[in-house]
Coordinates of C-alpha atoms in Angstrom, one line a residue:
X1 CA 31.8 -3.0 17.6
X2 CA 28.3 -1.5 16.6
X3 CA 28.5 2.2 15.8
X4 CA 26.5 2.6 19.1
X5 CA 29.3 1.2 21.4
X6 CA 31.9 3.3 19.7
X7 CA 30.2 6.1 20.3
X8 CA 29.3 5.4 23.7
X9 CA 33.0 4.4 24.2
X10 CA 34.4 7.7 22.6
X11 CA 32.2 9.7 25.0
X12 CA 33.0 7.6 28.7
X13 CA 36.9 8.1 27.1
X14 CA 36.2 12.0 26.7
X15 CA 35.0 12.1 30.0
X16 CA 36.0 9.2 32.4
X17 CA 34.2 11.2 35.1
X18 CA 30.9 10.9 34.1
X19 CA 31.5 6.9 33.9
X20 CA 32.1 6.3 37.2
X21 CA 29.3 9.0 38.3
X22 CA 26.3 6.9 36.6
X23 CA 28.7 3.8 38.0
X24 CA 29.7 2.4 34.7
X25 CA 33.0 0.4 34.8
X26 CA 36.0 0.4 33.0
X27 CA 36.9 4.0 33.5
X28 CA 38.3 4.6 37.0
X29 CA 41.8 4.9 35.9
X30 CA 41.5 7.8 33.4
X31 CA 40.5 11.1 33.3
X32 CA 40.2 14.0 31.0
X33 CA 42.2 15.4 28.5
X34 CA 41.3 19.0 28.7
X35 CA 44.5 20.7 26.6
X36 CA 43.2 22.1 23.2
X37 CA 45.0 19.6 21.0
X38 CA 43.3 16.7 22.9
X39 CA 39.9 18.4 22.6
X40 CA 40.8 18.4 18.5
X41 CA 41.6 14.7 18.4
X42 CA 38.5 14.1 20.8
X43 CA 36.6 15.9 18.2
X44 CA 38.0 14.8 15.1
X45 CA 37.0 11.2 16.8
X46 CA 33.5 12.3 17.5
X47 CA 33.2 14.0 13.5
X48 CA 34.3 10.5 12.1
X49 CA 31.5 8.7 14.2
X50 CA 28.7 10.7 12.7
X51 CA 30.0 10.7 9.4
X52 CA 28.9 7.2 9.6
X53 CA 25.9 7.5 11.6
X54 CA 24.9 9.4 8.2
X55 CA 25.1 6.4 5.9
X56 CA 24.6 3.7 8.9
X57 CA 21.8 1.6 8.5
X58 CA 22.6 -1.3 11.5
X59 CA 21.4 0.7 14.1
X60 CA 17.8 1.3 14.8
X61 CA 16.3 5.0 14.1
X62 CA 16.1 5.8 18.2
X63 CA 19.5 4.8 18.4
X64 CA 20.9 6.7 15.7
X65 CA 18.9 9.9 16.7
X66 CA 20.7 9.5 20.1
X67 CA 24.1 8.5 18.8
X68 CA 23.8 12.1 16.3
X69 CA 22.3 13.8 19.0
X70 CA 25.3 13.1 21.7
X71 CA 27.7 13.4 19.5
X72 CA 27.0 17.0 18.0
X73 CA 26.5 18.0 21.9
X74 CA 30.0 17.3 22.7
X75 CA 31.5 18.9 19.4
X76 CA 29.4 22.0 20.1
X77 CA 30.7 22.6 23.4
X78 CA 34.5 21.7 22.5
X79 CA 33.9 24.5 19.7
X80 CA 32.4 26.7 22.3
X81 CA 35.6 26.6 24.7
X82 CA 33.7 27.2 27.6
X83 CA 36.2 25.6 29.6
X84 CA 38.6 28.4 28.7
X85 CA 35.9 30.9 30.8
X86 CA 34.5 28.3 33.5
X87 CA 35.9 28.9 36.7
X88 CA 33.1 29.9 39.0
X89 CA 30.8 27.3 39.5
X90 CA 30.3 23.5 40.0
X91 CA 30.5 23.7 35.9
X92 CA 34.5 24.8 35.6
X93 CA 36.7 21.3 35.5
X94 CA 38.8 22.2 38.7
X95 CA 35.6 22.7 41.0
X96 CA 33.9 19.7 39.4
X97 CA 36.5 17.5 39.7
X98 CA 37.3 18.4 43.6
X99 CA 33.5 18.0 44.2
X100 CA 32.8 14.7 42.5
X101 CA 36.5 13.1 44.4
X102 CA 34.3 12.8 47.4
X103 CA 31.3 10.6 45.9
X104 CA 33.3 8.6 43.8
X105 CA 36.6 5.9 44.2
X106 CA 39.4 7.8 42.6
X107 CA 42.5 6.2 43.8
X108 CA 43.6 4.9 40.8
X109 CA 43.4 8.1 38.9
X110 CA 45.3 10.6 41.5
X111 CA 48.3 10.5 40.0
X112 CA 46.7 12.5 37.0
X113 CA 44.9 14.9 39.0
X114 CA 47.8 17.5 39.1
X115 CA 48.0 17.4 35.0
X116 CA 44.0 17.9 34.7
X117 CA 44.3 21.1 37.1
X118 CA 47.2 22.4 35.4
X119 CA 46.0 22.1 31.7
X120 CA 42.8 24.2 33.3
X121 CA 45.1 26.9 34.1
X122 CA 46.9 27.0 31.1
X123 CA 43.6 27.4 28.9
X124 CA 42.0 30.1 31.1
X125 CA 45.9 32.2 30.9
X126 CA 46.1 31.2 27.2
X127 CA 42.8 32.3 25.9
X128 CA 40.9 35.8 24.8
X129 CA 37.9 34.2 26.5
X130 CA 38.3 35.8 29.6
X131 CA 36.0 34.9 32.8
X132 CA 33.7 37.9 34.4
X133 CA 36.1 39.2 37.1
X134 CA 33.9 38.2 40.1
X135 CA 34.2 34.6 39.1
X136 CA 37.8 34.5 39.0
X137 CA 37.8 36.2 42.5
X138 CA 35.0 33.4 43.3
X139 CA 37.6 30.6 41.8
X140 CA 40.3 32.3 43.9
X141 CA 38.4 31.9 46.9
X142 CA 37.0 28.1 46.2
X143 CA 41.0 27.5 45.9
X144 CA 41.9 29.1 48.9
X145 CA 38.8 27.1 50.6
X146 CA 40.2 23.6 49.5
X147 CA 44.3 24.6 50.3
X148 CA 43.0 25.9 53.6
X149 CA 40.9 22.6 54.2
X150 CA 43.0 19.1 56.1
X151 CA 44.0 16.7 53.6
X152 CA 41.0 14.7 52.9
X153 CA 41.2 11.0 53.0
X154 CA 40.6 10.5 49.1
X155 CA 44.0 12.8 48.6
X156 CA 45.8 9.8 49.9
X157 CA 49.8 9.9 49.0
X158 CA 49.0 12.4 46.2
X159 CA 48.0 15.5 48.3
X160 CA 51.5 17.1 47.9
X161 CA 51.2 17.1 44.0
X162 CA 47.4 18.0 43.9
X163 CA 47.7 20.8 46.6
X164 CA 50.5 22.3 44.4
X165 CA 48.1 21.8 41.5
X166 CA 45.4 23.4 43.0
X167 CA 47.6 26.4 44.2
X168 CA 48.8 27.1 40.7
X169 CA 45.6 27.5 39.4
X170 CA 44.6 29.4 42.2
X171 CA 47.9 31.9 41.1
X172 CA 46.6 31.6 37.5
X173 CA 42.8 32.9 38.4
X174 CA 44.8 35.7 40.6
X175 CA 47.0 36.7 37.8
X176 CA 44.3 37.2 35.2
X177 CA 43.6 41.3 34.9
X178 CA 41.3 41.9 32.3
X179 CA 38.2 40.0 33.4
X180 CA 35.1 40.5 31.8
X181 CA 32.8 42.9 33.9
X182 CA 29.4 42.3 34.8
X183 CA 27.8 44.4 31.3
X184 CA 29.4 41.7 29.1
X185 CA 28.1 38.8 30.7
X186 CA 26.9 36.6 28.2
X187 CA 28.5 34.7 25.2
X188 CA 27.2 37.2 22.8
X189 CA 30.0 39.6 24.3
X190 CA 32.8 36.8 23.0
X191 CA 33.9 35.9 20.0
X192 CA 31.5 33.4 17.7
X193 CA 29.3 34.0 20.8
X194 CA 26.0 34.2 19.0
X195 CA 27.1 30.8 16.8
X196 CA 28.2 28.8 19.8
X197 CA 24.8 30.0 21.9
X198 CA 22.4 28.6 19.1
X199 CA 24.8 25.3 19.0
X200 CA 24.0 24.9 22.4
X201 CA 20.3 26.1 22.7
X202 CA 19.7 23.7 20.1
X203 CA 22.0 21.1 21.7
X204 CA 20.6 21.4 25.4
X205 CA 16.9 22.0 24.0
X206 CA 17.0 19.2 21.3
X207 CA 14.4 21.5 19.3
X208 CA 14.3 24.1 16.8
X209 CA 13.2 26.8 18.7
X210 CA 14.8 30.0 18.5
X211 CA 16.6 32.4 21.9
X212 CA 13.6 34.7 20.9
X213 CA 10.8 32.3 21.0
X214 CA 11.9 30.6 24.2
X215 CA 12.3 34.1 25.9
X216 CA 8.8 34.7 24.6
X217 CA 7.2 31.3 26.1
X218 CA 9.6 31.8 29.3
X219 CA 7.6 35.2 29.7
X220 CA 4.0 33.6 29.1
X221 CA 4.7 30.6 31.3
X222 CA 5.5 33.1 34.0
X223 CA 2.4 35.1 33.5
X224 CA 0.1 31.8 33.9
X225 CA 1.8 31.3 37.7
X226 CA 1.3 34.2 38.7
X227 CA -2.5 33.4 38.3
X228 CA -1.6 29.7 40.6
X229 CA 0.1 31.8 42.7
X230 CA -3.2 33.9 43.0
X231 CA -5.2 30.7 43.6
X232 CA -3.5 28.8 46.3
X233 CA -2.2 32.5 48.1
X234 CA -6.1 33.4 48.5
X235 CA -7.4 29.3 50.1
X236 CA -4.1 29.5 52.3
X237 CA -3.2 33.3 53.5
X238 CA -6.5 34.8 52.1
X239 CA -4.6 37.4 49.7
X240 CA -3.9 37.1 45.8
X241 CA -1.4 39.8 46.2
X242 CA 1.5 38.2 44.4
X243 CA 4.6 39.8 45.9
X244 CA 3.3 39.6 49.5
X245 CA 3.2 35.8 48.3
X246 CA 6.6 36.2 47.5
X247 CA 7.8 38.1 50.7
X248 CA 5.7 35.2 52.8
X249 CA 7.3 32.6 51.1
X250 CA 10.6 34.0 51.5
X251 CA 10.5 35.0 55.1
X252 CA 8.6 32.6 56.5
X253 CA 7.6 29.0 56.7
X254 CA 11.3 28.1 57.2
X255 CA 13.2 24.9 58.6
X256 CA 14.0 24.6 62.3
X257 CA 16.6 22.1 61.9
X258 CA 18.8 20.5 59.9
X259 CA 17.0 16.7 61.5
X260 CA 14.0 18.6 60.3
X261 CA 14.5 19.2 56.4
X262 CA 16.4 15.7 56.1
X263 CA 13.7 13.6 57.8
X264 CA 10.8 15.5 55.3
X265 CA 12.4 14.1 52.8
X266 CA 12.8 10.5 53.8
X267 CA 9.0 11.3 54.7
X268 CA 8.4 12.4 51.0
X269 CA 9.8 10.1 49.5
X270 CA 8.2 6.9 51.5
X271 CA 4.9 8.6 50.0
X272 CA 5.8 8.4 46.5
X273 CA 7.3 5.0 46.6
X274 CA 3.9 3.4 48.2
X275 CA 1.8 5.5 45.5
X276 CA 3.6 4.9 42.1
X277 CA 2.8 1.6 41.6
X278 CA -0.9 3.0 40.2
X279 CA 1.4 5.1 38.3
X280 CA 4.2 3.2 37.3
X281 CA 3.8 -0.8 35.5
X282 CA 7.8 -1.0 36.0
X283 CA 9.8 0.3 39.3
X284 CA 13.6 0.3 40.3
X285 CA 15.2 -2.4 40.9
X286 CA 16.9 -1.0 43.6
X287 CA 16.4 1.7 46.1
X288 CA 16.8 5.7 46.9
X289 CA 18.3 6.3 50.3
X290 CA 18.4 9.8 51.4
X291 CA 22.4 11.4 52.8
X292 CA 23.6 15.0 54.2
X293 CA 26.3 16.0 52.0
X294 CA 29.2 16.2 54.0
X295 CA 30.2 18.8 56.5
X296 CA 33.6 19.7 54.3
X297 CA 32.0 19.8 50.8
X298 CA 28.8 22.1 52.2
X299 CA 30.1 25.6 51.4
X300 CA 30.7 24.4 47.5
X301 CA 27.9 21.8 47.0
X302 CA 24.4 22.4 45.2
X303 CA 21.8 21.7 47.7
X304 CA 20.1 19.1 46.1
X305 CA 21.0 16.2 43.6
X306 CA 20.8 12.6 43.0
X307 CA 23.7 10.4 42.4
X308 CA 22.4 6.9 40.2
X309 CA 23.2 3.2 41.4
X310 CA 26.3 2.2 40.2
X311 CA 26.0 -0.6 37.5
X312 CA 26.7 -3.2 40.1
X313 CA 24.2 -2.0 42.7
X314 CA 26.4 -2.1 44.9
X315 CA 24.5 0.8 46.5
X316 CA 21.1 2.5 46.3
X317 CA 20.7 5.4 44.6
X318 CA 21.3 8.4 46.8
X319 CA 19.0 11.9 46.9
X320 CA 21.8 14.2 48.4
X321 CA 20.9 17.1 50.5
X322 CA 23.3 20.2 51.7
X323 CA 21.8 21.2 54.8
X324 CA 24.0 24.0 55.0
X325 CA 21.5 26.9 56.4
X326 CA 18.9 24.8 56.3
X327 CA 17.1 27.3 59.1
X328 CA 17.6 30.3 56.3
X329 CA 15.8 28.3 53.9
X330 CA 11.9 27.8 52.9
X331 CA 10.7 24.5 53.8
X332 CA 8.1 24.5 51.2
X333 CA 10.6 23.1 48.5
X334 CA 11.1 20.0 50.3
X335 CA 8.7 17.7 48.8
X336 CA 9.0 18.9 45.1
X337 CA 13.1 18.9 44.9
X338 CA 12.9 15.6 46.7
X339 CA 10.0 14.4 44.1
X340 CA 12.0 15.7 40.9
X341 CA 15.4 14.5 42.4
X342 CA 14.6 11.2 43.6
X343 CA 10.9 9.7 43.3
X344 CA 9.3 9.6 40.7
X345 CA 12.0 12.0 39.6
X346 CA 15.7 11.1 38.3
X347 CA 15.9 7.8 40.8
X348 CA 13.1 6.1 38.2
X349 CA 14.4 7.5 35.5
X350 CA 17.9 6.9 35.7
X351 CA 17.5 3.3 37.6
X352 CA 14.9 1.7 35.4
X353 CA 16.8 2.6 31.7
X354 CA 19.8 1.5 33.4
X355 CA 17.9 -1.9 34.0
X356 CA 16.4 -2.5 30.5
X357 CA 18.2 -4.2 27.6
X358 CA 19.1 -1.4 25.4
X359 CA 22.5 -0.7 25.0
X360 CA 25.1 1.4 26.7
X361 CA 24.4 4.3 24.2
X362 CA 20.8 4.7 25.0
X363 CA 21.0 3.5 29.2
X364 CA 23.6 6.3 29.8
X365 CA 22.7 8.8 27.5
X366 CA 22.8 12.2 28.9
X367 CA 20.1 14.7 27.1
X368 CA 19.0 17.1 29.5
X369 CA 16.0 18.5 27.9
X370 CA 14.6 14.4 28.3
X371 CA 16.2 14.2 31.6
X372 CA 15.7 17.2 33.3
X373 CA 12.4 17.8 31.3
X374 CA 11.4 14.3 33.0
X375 CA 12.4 15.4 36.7
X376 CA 10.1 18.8 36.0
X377 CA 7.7 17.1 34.7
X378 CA 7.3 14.6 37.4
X379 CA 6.9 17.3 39.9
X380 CA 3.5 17.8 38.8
X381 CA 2.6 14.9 38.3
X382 CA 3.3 14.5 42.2
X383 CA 0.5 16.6 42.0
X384 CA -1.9 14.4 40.5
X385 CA -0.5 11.6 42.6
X386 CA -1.4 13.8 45.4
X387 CA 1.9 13.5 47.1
X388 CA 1.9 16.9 48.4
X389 CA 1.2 17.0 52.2
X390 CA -0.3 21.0 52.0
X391 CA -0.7 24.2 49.8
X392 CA 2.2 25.2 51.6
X393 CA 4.5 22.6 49.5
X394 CA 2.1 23.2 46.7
X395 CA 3.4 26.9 46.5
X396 CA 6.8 25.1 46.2
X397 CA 5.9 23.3 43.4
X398 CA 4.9 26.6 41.8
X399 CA 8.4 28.1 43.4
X400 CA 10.5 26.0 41.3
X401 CA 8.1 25.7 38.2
X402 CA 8.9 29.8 38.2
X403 CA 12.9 29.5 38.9
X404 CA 12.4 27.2 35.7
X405 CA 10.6 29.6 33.4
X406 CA 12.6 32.2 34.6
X407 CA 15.4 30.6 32.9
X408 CA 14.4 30.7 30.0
X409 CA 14.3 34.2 29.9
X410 CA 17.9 35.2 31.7
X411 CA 19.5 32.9 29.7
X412 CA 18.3 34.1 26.8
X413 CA 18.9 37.9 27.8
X414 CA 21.9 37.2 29.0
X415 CA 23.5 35.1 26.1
X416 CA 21.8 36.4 23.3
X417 CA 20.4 39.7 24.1
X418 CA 23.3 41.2 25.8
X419 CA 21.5 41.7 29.4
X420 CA 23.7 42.8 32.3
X421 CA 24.1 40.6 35.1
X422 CA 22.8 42.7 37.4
X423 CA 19.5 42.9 34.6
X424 CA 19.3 38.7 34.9
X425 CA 19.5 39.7 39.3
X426 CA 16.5 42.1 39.0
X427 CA 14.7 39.5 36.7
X428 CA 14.7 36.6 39.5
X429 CA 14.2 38.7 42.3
X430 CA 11.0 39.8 40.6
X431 CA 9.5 36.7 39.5
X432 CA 10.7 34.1 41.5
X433 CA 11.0 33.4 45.2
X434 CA 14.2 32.5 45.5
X435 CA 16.9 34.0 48.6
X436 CA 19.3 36.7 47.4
X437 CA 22.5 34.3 48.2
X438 CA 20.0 31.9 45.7
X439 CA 19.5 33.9 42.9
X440 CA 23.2 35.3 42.8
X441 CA 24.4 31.8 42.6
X442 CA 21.7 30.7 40.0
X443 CA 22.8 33.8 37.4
X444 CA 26.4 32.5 38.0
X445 CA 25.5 29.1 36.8
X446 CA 23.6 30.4 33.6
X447 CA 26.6 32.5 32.6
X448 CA 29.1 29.6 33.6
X449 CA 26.6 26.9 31.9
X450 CA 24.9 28.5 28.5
X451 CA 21.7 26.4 27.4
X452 CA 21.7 24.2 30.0
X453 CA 19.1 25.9 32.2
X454 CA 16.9 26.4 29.1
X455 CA 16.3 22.2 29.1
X456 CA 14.1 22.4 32.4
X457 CA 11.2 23.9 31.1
X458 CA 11.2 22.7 27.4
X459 CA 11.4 19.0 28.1
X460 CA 8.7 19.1 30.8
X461 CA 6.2 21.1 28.0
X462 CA 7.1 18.7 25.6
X463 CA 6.9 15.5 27.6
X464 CA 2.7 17.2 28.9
X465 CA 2.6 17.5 25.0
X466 CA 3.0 14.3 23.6
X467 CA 1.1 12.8 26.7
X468 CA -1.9 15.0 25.9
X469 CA -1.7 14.2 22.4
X470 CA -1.1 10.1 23.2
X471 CA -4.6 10.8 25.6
X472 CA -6.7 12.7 23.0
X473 CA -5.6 9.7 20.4
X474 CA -6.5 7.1 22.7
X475 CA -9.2 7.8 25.1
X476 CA -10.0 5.5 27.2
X477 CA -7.2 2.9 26.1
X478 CA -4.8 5.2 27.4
X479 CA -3.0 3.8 30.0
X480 CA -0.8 6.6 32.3
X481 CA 1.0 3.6 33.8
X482 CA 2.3 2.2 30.3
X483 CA 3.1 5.7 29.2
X484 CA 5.5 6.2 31.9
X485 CA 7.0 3.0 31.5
X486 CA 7.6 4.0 27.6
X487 CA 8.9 7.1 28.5
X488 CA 11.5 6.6 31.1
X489 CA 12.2 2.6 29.6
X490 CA 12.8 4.4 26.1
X491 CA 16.2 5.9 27.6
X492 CA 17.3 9.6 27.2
X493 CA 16.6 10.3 23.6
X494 CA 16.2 13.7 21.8
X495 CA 12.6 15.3 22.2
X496 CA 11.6 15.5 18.7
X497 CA 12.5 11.3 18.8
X498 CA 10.1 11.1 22.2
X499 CA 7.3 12.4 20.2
X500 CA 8.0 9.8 17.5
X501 CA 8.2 7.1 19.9
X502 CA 4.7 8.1 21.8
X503 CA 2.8 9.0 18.4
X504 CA 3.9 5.3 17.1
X505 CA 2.4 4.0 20.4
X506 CA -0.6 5.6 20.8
X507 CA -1.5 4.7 17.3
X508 CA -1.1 7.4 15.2
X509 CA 1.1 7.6 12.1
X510 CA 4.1 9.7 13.0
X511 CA 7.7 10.8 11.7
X512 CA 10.3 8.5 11.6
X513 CA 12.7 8.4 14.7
X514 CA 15.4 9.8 13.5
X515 CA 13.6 13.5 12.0
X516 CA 14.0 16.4 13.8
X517 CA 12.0 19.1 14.7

């Protein structure tokens, strides 16, 4: 087995869930370990696999930079324990893995369900990580919501054991009585805080950069929309006034119906298919088809994401939407969620590596400063597709290019610099345009989720970077439609390894693969 396999094994064995969610068989009889002596043999696995990635010299240099870079993600975040303090959000094991039973076949693994749930319990009641008391009452309630719910099909002839599952972790949330309050937010308030937080700003970043320079560019990023905002408020409403941009864009320009926001999409994302062909040399194998998430999972679902094609394409890829108060909610982020989710966005990315012939390691890699850089990045380059049907979805663009930067400031002041929750609140309500229900739910997930919000907005900087860089080199033998085909062909690989791989194509002497930045 090459070093790649074993490492792409170890990490489909750690979690059996994420196999069948990118459709890779093999898995759909297992599920996580999550007890504290199997996270140590999972990690003790992982440490012996880069030991030899060290010394290994089968392997090409992209490979090995992934295989290093996956690894150390997973070891970081065991050390981290954040399952011990998860419990809230789409993030905590119990929530996920009641969320994801719906889009995936899990008969074969029910019978493990109840042990999974339990072993949650036992590390939130065993650890001094405690969970912020309002996500415990939060977990409570998700609990209650699913034990209140009829047995859904998927339960089958386990729902007896899972129900009692899910109720004993409901009484372990309830039991809890020293909660964290909302002052001590962030993982500098816990022990080893401000170790595991760099761990994982590196991790989820794959750079160098620092908590205080990415709070820094997260302010100057902010700064420079505020000036787009200007721009496209004064040809469309005739005022540069950026909060009554804000209140107009939250107030008004909402859905009517449900139909409404779900057939905008499909509209969307028809445009983008017909146009990326002058954009794109290589496209998907397979299609994007466009689903409601279902009535019963609406109240705990995000409400956007894309599921991939499994490995058999047995089905399209599917852009899920929630409309769950769709007629509450601003219809100018249709067309750039549907963009960054679907087309040109994670559909592409995820459906053509998936198709190429590099192995498992590099197709199913899961770097989200490459992957979620590429979905961010792909929303403005909708822009110079000129996929957007109005200013109107143009201020969208900018709407979610500020929820981005934003993040890199609240996560920052809330994991490193010790800001209040209610602090990271004030922050989004200010500079983004996000609902209150939106931006209570969004600090939730940066406290739940440390570092993973801050890969937005780096990999979308980095990804303009190297393709401003591959331009200036080039001139006019640069070729958008061959750069996007390098890109998302190359698989998910660590940032600094992108710039390698562009910098060797463009023609310029570069790093080897496998330095980091």
């Amino acid at each position: 087995m090459s070093l790649a396999d074993e490492m792409f094994s170890a990490l489909m064995d750690h979690s059996p869930l994420s196999a069948s969610m990118l459709g890779v068989p093999g898995w759909e009889d297992r599920l996580e370990e999550l007890s504290a002596d199997s996270e140590r043999t999972v990690r003790d696995r992982l440490a012996g696999i880069l030991d030899k990635a060290e010394t290994d010299t089968s392997e090409d240099p992209v490979t090995l930079a992934v295989i290093r870079q996956q690894g150390r993600a997973i070891v970081d975040r065991i050390d981290a324990r954040l399952v011990e303090h998860t419990v809230a959000t789409m993030s905590a094991p119990v929530n996920g893995l009641l969320m994801i039973s719906s889009k995936i076949d899990v008969s074969q693994r029910l019978g493990l369900f109840p042990r999974y749930i339990a072993q949650a319990g036992d590390r939130v009641r065993d650890s001094d990580r405690r969970p912020l008391r309002r996500h415990l009452e939060t977990g409570v309630q998700r609990m209650d919501a699913f034990l209140a719910q009829p047995v859904q099909e998927w339960e089958g002839g386990h729902s007896d054991g899972i129900r009692a599952a899910v109720a004993g972790f409901r009484d372990v949330l309830a039991s809890v009585e020293d909660g964290r309050d909302d002052e001590h937010a962030g993982l500098c308030w816990l022990p080893d805080g401000e170790r595991n937080y760099a761990n994982l700003v590196r991790n989820y970043t794959t750079t160098s950069r620092t908590p205080d320079e990415l709070h820094r560019l997260g302010l100057d990023v902010i700064a420079s929309l505020r000036e787009e905002y200007a721009e496209i408020g004064s040809r469309l409403w005739g005022t540069k006034d950026v909060p009554e941009i804000f209140r107009r864009l939250r107030t008004e320009l909402l859905w009517e119906s449900e139909e409404q926001m779900i057939a905008s999409a499909v509209e969307a994302i028809a445009r983008a298919e017909a146009e990326a062909p002058k954009w794109f040399g290589r496209m998907p194998g397979v299609g994007c088809q466009v689903l409601a998430v279902p009535a019963q999972e609406q109240r705990t679902s995000a409400i956007a994401f894309y599921q991939p094609a499994p490995a058999d394409r047995s089905r399209p890829g599917t852009y899920w939407l929630n409309p769950l108060g769709a007629t509450e909610r601003s219809r100018t982020l249709s067309e750039v969620t549907a963009f960054h989710e679907a087309v040109p966005g994670h559909h592409y990315q995820f459906t053509i590596a998936a198709e190429t012939e590099l192995p498992n390691m590099r197709k199913y890699a899961f770097i989200e400063a490459y992957l979620e850089g590429w979905g961010l990045y792909t929303e403005r380059l909708a822009d110079e597709m000129g996929l957007y049907s109005s200013d109107e979805q143009r201020l969208g663009m900018l709407g979610l290019d500020a929820m981005r930067a934003s993040r890199l400031v609240v996560d920052t002041g809330l994991h490193a610099f010790g800001w209040s929750r209610q602090k990271a609140v004030d922050y989004l309500r200010d500079n983004t345009v996000m609902t209150e229900p939106e931006i209570h739910s969004e600090i939730d997930r940066y406290i739940e989720t440390p570092g993973q919000a801050l890969a937005y907005m780096v990999g979308r900087l980095e990804i303009q970077r190297v393709r401003a860089e591959a331009e200036a080199r080039m001139g006019d033998r640069f070729d958008v439609r061959a750069f996007h085909d390098l890109v998302v062909g190359s698989g998910a690989v660590p940032l600094s390894t992108l710039d390698d791989i562009v910098t060797a194509w463009s023609g310029a002497p570069g790093r080897s693969a496998s330095s980091s930045r």
